[in-house]
Structures are given as C-alpha cells and as structure tokens.
PDB file of C-alpha atoms and ligand atoms in Angstrom:
ATOM      1  CA  MET K1352       0.000   0.000   0.000  1.00 80.00           C
ATOM      2  CA  LEU K1353       1.349   3.412  -0.957  1.00 91.00           C
ATOM      3  CA  ASN K1354       2.220   5.865   1.748  1.00 93.00           C
ATOM      4  CA  PHE K1355       3.599   9.290   0.854  1.00 95.00           C
ATOM      5  CA  ASN K1356       3.463  10.628   4.409  1.00 95.00           C
ATOM      6  CA  VAL K1357       6.451  12.697   5.528  1.00 96.00           C
ATOM      7  CA  LEU K1358       9.098  10.993   7.674  1.00 96.00           C
ATOM      8  CA  PRO K1359       8.223  10.762  11.403  1.00 97.00           C
ATOM      9  CA  LYS K1360      11.024  13.243  12.183  1.00 97.00           C
ATOM     10  CA  ILE K1361       9.411  15.920   9.969  1.00 97.00           C
ATOM     11  CA  ARG K1362       5.946  15.111  11.291  1.00 97.00           C
ATOM     12  CA  ASN K1363       7.165  15.500  14.889  1.00 97.00           C
ATOM     13  CA  GLU K1364       8.882  18.798  14.100  1.00 98.00           C
ATOM     14  CA  ARG K1365       5.678  20.117  12.543  1.00 97.00           C
ATOM     15  CA  PHE K1366       3.494  18.864  15.400  1.00 98.00           C
ATOM     16  CA  ASN K1367       5.811  20.392  18.019  1.00 98.00           C
ATOM     17  CA  ILE K1368       5.507  23.757  16.248  1.00 98.00           C
ATOM     18  CA  CYS K1369       1.700  23.408  16.367  1.00 97.00           C
ATOM     19  CA  LYS K1370       1.673  22.478  20.046  1.00 97.00           C
ATOM     20  CA  SER K1371       3.562  25.649  20.915  1.00 97.00           C
ATOM     21  CA  CYS K1372       1.459  27.835  18.592  1.00 96.00           C
ATOM     22  CA  LYS K1373      -1.057  30.228  20.164  1.00 93.00           C
ATOM     23  CA  PHE K1374      -3.658  29.218  17.550  1.00 94.00           C
ATOM     24  CA  PHE K1375      -3.485  25.515  18.501  1.00 96.00           C
ATOM     25  CA  ASN K1376      -6.651  24.298  20.213  1.00 95.00           C
ATOM     26  CA  GLY K1377      -5.203  21.991  22.889  1.00 94.00           C
ATOM     27  CA  THR K1378      -8.609  20.543  23.838  1.00 93.00           C
ATOM     28  CA  PHE K1379      -9.315  19.171  20.394  1.00 92.00           C
ATOM     29  CA  GLY K1380      -5.804  19.044  18.947  1.00 93.00           C
ATOM     30  CA  THR K1381      -6.891  21.226  16.033  1.00 93.00           C
ATOM     31  CA  CYS K1382      -5.693  24.351  14.261  1.00 94.00           C
ATOM     32  CA  GLY K1383      -8.215  26.820  15.688  1.00 93.00           C
ATOM     33  CA  THR K1384     -11.868  25.766  16.051  1.00 91.00           C
ATOM     34  CA  PRO K1385     -12.357  22.110  14.996  1.00 88.00           C
ATOM     35  CA  ILE K1386     -13.499  21.707  11.362  1.00 82.00           C
ATOM     36  CA  ILE K1387     -14.523  25.367  11.026  1.00 83.00           C
ATOM     37  CA  GLY K1388     -11.246  27.151  11.772  1.00 84.00           C
ATOM     38  CA  GLU K1389     -11.622  30.936  11.831  1.00 85.00           C
ATOM     39  CA  TYR K1390     -10.201  34.086  10.279  1.00 90.00           C
ATOM     40  CA  ILE K1391      -7.444  35.716  12.283  1.00 88.00           C
ATOM     41  CA  GLU K1392      -5.116  38.623  11.766  1.00 86.00           C
ATOM     42  CA  LEU K1393      -1.481  37.534  11.791  1.00 83.00           C
ATOM     43  CA  ASP K1394       0.775  39.684  13.906  1.00 74.00           C
ATOM     44  CA  GLU K1395       3.799  37.383  13.960  1.00 64.00           C
ATOM     45  CA  ASN K1396       6.026  35.356  11.647  1.00 56.00           C
ATOM     46  CA  THR K1397       4.793  37.077   8.539  1.00 56.00           C
ATOM     47  CA  LYS K1398       7.094  38.466   5.872  1.00 61.00           C
ATOM     48  CA  LYS K1399       4.441  40.935   4.756  1.00 61.00           C
ATOM     49  CA  HIS K1400       4.487  44.581   5.834  1.00 62.00           C
ATOM     50  CA  TYR K1401       0.818  44.699   6.743  1.00 68.00           C
ATOM     51  CA  LYS K1402      -1.246  42.549   9.073  1.00 74.00           C
ATOM     52  CA  GLU K1403      -2.159  39.532   7.029  1.00 81.00           C
ATOM     53  CA  LYS K1404      -5.616  37.969   7.413  1.00 87.00           C
ATOM     54  CA  ILE K1405      -5.572  34.189   7.217  1.00 89.00           C
ATOM     55  CA  GLN K1406      -7.987  31.353   7.882  1.00 91.00           C
ATOM     56  CA  LEU K1407      -6.986  28.676  10.383  1.00 93.00           C
ATOM     57  CA  CYS K1408      -7.810  25.274   8.900  1.00 89.00           C
ATOM     58  CA  GLY K1409      -9.664  23.581  11.803  1.00 90.00           C
ATOM     59  CA  CYS K1410      -7.835  20.320  10.971  1.00 90.00           C
ATOM     60  CA  VAL K1411      -6.797  17.596  13.408  1.00 91.00           C
ATOM     61  CA  MET K1412      -3.103  18.327  13.538  1.00 94.00           C
ATOM     62  CA  ARG K1413      -2.049  14.810  14.561  1.00 92.00           C
ATOM     63  CA  ILE K1414      -3.179  13.799  11.078  1.00 90.00           C
ATOM     64  CA  LYS K1415      -2.498  16.889   9.000  1.00 92.00           C
ATOM     65  CA  THR K1416       1.160  17.122  10.074  1.00 95.00           C
ATOM     66  CA  LYS K1417       1.827  13.757   8.374  1.00 94.00           C
ATOM     67  CA  LEU K1418       0.623  14.908   4.978  1.00 93.00           C
ATOM     68  CA  ARG K1419       3.324  15.705   2.436  1.00 94.00           C
ATOM     69  CA  PHE K1420       1.555  18.611   0.729  1.00 93.00           C
ATOM     70  CA  ALA K1421       0.041  20.136   3.870  1.00 92.00           C
ATOM     71  CA  SER K1422       1.235  23.504   5.136  1.00 93.00           C
ATOM     72  CA  CYS K1423       0.532  25.835   8.025  1.00 94.00           C
ATOM     73  CA  PRO K1424      -1.858  28.690   7.162  1.00 93.00           C
ATOM     74  CA  ALA K1425       0.280  30.976   9.362  1.00 92.00           C
ATOM     75  CA  HIS K1426       3.489  30.041   7.423  1.00 91.00           C
ATOM     76  CA  LYS K1427       5.103  28.305  10.414  1.00 94.00           C
ATOM     77  CA  TRP K1428       5.852  25.100   8.484  1.00 96.00           C
ATOM     78  CA  SER K1429       5.444  24.159   4.864  1.00 93.00           C
ATOM     79  CA  ALA K1430       4.862  21.372   2.346  1.00 92.00           C
ATOM     80  CA  GLU K1431       7.855  19.153   1.753  1.00 85.00           C
ATOM     81  CA  ASN K1432       9.845  19.749  -1.460  1.00 88.00           C
ATOM     82  CA  PHE K1433       6.871  21.102  -3.427  1.00 92.00           C
ATOM     83  CA  SER K1434       6.085  24.732  -4.206  1.00 92.00           C
ATOM     84  CA  ALA K1435       2.570  26.142  -3.854  1.00 90.00           C
ATOM     85  CA  ASN K1436       2.389  26.332  -7.647  1.00 94.00           C
ATOM     86  CA  GLU K1437       3.307  22.650  -8.062  1.00 95.00           C
ATOM     87  CA  ILE K1438       0.718  21.665  -5.477  1.00 93.00           C
ATOM     88  CA  ARG K1439      -1.921  23.660  -7.396  1.00 93.00           C
ATOM     89  CA  GLN K1440      -0.911  21.923 -10.636  1.00 95.00           C
ATOM     90  CA  LEU K1441      -1.053  18.506  -8.978  1.00 96.00           C
ATOM     91  CA  THR K1442      -4.455  19.301  -7.428  1.00 93.00           C
ATOM     92  CA  ASP K1443      -5.853  20.331 -10.825  1.00 94.00           C
ATOM     93  CA  PHE K1444      -4.406  17.241 -12.459  1.00 96.00           C
ATOM     94  CA  VAL K1445      -5.783  14.836  -9.824  1.00 95.00           C
ATOM     95  CA  LYS K1446      -9.215  16.489 -10.104  1.00 93.00           C
ATOM     96  CA  SER K1447      -9.110  16.061 -13.889  1.00 95.00           C
ATOM     97  CA  ILE K1448      -8.463  12.293 -13.718  1.00 96.00           C
ATOM     98  CA  ASP K1449     -10.339  11.347 -10.533  1.00 91.00           C
ATOM     99  CA  GLY K1450     -13.235   8.944 -11.247  1.00 88.00           C
ATOM    100  CA  LYS K1451     -12.182   8.267 -14.866  1.00 91.00           C
ATOM    101  CA  SER K1452     -12.483   4.607 -15.843  1.00 88.00           C
ATOM    102  CA  LYS K1453      -9.464   4.811 -18.155  1.00 91.00           C
ATOM    103  CA  LEU K1454      -6.530   7.225 -18.467  1.00 95.00           C
ATOM    104  CA  ASP K1455      -4.959   8.079 -21.814  1.00 96.00           C
ATOM    105  CA  ALA K1456      -1.199   7.807 -22.435  1.00 96.00           C
ATOM    106  CA  ASP K1457      -0.523  11.472 -21.595  1.00 97.00           C
ATOM    107  CA  GLN K1458      -2.440  11.269 -18.335  1.00 97.00           C
ATOM    108  CA  LEU K1459      -0.604   8.064 -17.337  1.00 97.00           C
ATOM    109  CA  ARG K1460       2.768   9.640 -18.120  1.00 97.00           C
ATOM    110  CA  THR K1461       1.892  12.734 -16.081  1.00 98.00           C
ATOM    111  CA  LEU K1462       0.598  10.641 -13.183  1.00 98.00           C
ATOM    112  CA  PHE K1463       3.777   8.566 -12.961  1.00 97.00           C
ATOM    113  CA  ASN K1464       5.959  11.669 -13.412  1.00 97.00           C
ATOM    114  CA  TRP K1465       4.341  13.065 -10.265  1.00 97.00           C
ATOM    115  CA  LYS K1466       5.002   9.763  -8.513  1.00 97.00           C
ATOM    116  CA  SER K1467       8.694   9.941  -9.571  1.00 97.00           C
ATOM    117  CA  LYS K1468       8.947  13.459  -8.229  1.00 96.00           C
ATOM    118  CA  ILE K1469       7.553  12.334  -4.881  1.00 96.00           C
ATOM    119  CA  THR K1470       9.655   9.177  -4.544  1.00 95.00           C
ATOM    120  CA  ASN K1471      12.701  10.921  -6.052  1.00 94.00           C
ATOM    121  CA  LYS K1472      13.429   8.019  -8.400  1.00 95.00           C
ATOM    122  CA  PRO K1473      12.235   7.068 -11.893  1.00 96.00           C
ATOM    123  CA  GLU K1474       8.913   5.238 -11.656  1.00 96.00           C
ATOM    124  CA  GLN K1475       7.741   2.813 -14.339  1.00 95.00           C
ATOM    125  CA  ILE K1476       4.396   3.633 -15.949  1.00 95.00           C
ATOM    126  CA  SER K1477       1.941   0.916 -14.958  1.00 93.00           C
ATOM    127  CA  GLN K1478      -1.345  -0.012 -16.660  1.00 91.00           C
ATOM    128  CA  CYS K1479      -2.529  -1.922 -13.571  1.00 93.00           C
ATOM    129  CA  GLY K1480      -5.957  -0.532 -12.621  1.00 92.00           C
ATOM    130  CA  SER K1481      -5.689  -1.093  -8.861  1.00 92.00           C
ATOM    131  CA  CYS K1482      -2.140   0.408  -8.784  1.00 94.00           C
ATOM    132  CA  ILE K1483      -3.429   3.524 -10.558  1.00 95.00           C
ATOM    133  CA  ARG K1484      -6.419   3.782  -8.203  1.00 94.00           C
ATOM    134  CA  ASP K1485      -4.142   3.392  -5.144  1.00 94.00           C
ATOM    135  CA  LEU K1486      -1.851   6.091  -6.479  1.00 96.00           C
ATOM    136  CA  ILE K1487      -4.719   8.543  -7.061  1.00 95.00           C
ATOM    137  CA  THR K1488      -6.194   7.784  -3.614  1.00 92.00           C
ATOM    138  CA  GLU K1489      -2.852   8.406  -1.933  1.00 93.00           C
ATOM    139  CA  LEU K1490      -2.337  11.663  -3.852  1.00 94.00           C
ATOM    140  CA  LYS K1491      -5.819  12.833  -2.796  1.00 92.00           C
ATOM    141  CA  LYS K1492      -5.031  11.981   0.809  1.00 89.00           C
ATOM    142  CA  GLN K1493      -1.728  13.848   0.696  1.00 92.00           C
ATOM    143  CA  LEU K1494      -3.481  16.835  -0.887  1.00 89.00           C
ATOM    144  CA  GLY K1495      -5.681  17.098   2.185  1.00 80.00           C
ATOM    145  CA  ASP K1496      -8.703  14.933   1.428  1.00 67.00           C
ATOM    146  CA  ILE K1497      -8.562  13.938   5.079  1.00 50.00           C
ATOM    147  CA  TYR K1498     -12.173  12.862   5.363  1.00 50.00           C
ATOM    148  CA  ASN K1499     -11.603  10.317   2.611  1.00 53.00           C
ATOM    149  CA  PRO K1500     -12.794   6.856   3.851  1.00 51.00           C
ATOM    150  CA  ASP K1501      -9.430   5.268   2.977  1.00 50.00           C
ATOM    151  CA  LEU K1502      -7.612   7.727   5.164  1.00 48.00           C
ATOM    152  CA  LEU K1503     -10.120   7.321   7.988  1.00 48.00           C
ATOM    153  CA  LYS K1504      -9.450   3.578   7.863  1.00 50.00           C
ATOM    154  CA  SER K1505      -5.682   3.993   7.944  1.00 50.00           C
ATOM    155  CA  GLU K1506      -5.836   6.628  10.677  1.00 53.00           C
ATOM    156  CA  ALA K1507      -8.394   4.848  12.862  1.00 50.00           C
ATOM    157  CA  HIS K1508      -6.094   4.807  15.875  1.00 49.00           C
ATOM    158  CA  GLU K1509      -5.395   8.537  15.632  1.00 55.00           C
ATOM    159  CA  LEU K1510      -9.093   9.274  15.279  1.00 56.00           C
ATOM    160  CA  GLU K1511      -9.928   7.132  18.266  1.00 52.00           C
ATOM    161  CA  ILE K1512      -7.514   9.191  20.386  1.00 50.00           C
ATOM    162  CA  GLN K1513      -9.167  12.311  19.040  1.00 54.00           C
ATOM    163  CA  MET K1514     -12.679  11.034  19.826  1.00 53.00           C
ATOM    164  CA  GLN K1515     -11.655  10.104  23.365  1.00 51.00           C
ATOM    165  CA  SER K1516     -10.334  13.613  23.909  1.00 50.00           C
ATOM    166  CA  LEU K1517     -13.590  15.093  22.553  1.00 54.00           C
ATOM    167  CA  ILE K1518     -15.665  12.844  24.866  1.00 53.00           C
ATOM    168  CA  ARG K1519     -13.512  13.753  27.879  1.00 52.00           C
ATOM    169  CA  SER K1520     -13.941  17.448  27.126  1.00 53.00           C
ATOM    170  CA  LYS K1521     -17.759  17.102  27.157  1.00 54.00           C
ATOM    171  CA  LYS K1522     -17.847  15.462  30.626  1.00 53.00           C
TER     172      LYS K1522
HETATM  173  S1  LIG T2336      -1.039  24.751  11.496  1.00 76.86           S
HETATM  174 FE1  LIG T2336       0.093  26.635  11.940  1.00 76.86          FE
HETATM  175  S2  LIG T2336      -1.425  28.086  12.745  1.00 76.86           S
HETATM  176 FE2  LIG T2336      -2.309  26.033  12.876  1.00 76.86          FE
HETATM  177  S3  LIG T2336      -1.787  25.329  14.942  1.00 76.86           S
HETATM  178 FE3  LIG T2336      -0.170  24.580  13.562  1.00 76.86          FE
HETATM  179  S4  LIG T2336       1.421  26.115  13.660  1.00 76.86           S
HETATM  180 FE4  LIG T2336      -0.457  27.070  14.472  1.00 76.86          FE
END
C-alpha cells in the first residue's frame, strides 16, 4: 500500500511547532476551532508589511502534520519539497483524472511523473488498474482529502484518540 506521508522526524517537528502555537486548540488538537477554523489577523512570523488575514484550517493536527503537501496557514511550516504552484498543478491534475475509468497515455505519463517526483526516483508507468487507483487515492489523501474513507481507515487509531479527547472534554 502506498504511503507518501512525511518521515516521522518531519511530522514531529511540525506537530511540536503546532503544540507551541497560540492558535493551537489543545482541547481538540486542532488548528483553531475544529473543522470550522476561523479568520485571524497575523501579527507574527509574517514576511508581509501589513497585518495579514488568514484562515486557520480547523484540521486535526495529529493527522495533517503527516501529509506531504500540507502547510501551516500561518506560514510556520510548509509542504515538503513542493512549491505552492506545483501543489496547485497537482491538485488540478488529480481532479481532472479522478473517477475516470481509463486514463490516456498522456495522463498516465503525467501521473507517474508526479510519482517519480515524490519518490525521487524514476517510476515505471503501470497499466494496472488497482495500482493507478491506489496512487490517485494516496495523492488525494496527501493533498488534504482527510475525510476520505481510505484515510479514515488507515488513521483509525489517531481518530480514536481524538474522539476520546472530545468525549472527555464534554464530561
Ligand atoms: S497549522 Fe500553523 S497556525 Fe495552525 S496550529 Fe499549527 S502552527 Fe499554528
């Protein structure tokens, strides 16, 4: 099964930054209000000369910090080895092929080029349907489709911890 998560060392570095961030919601382990997030005015760590307005993502950071293409909305940590422009291109490409029963030669070449860029080695183009589906599913997960059923399955333990913390907070 494919797994393009960042290395545990990177994930831990990111998560430690979150835990010391003033926008981290320690009760729920989320960036701001769970699911919703909220707009805030940045007054720190911004390269801009004016107060930047950003939206916190509301994500469960235990999970989001593992994702290769994820980044902090307040610019405190970033996606690994991919620029924002490349991530936009990949997102558009994945959207254009998602749900298609068959990919043409160009689409297959592009798909496996993205895989090569991620794994940092030349990847053979495969015609195997389940391999292509797995690859698209993993790319969607890494692009932040964190409510995807496949991800929920693979992250069941993390979600259980999260649910227990939510239940405890309601008592
Ligand atoms: S993602 Fe960024 S803004 Fe959100 S809690 Fe983590 S460090 Fe803070």
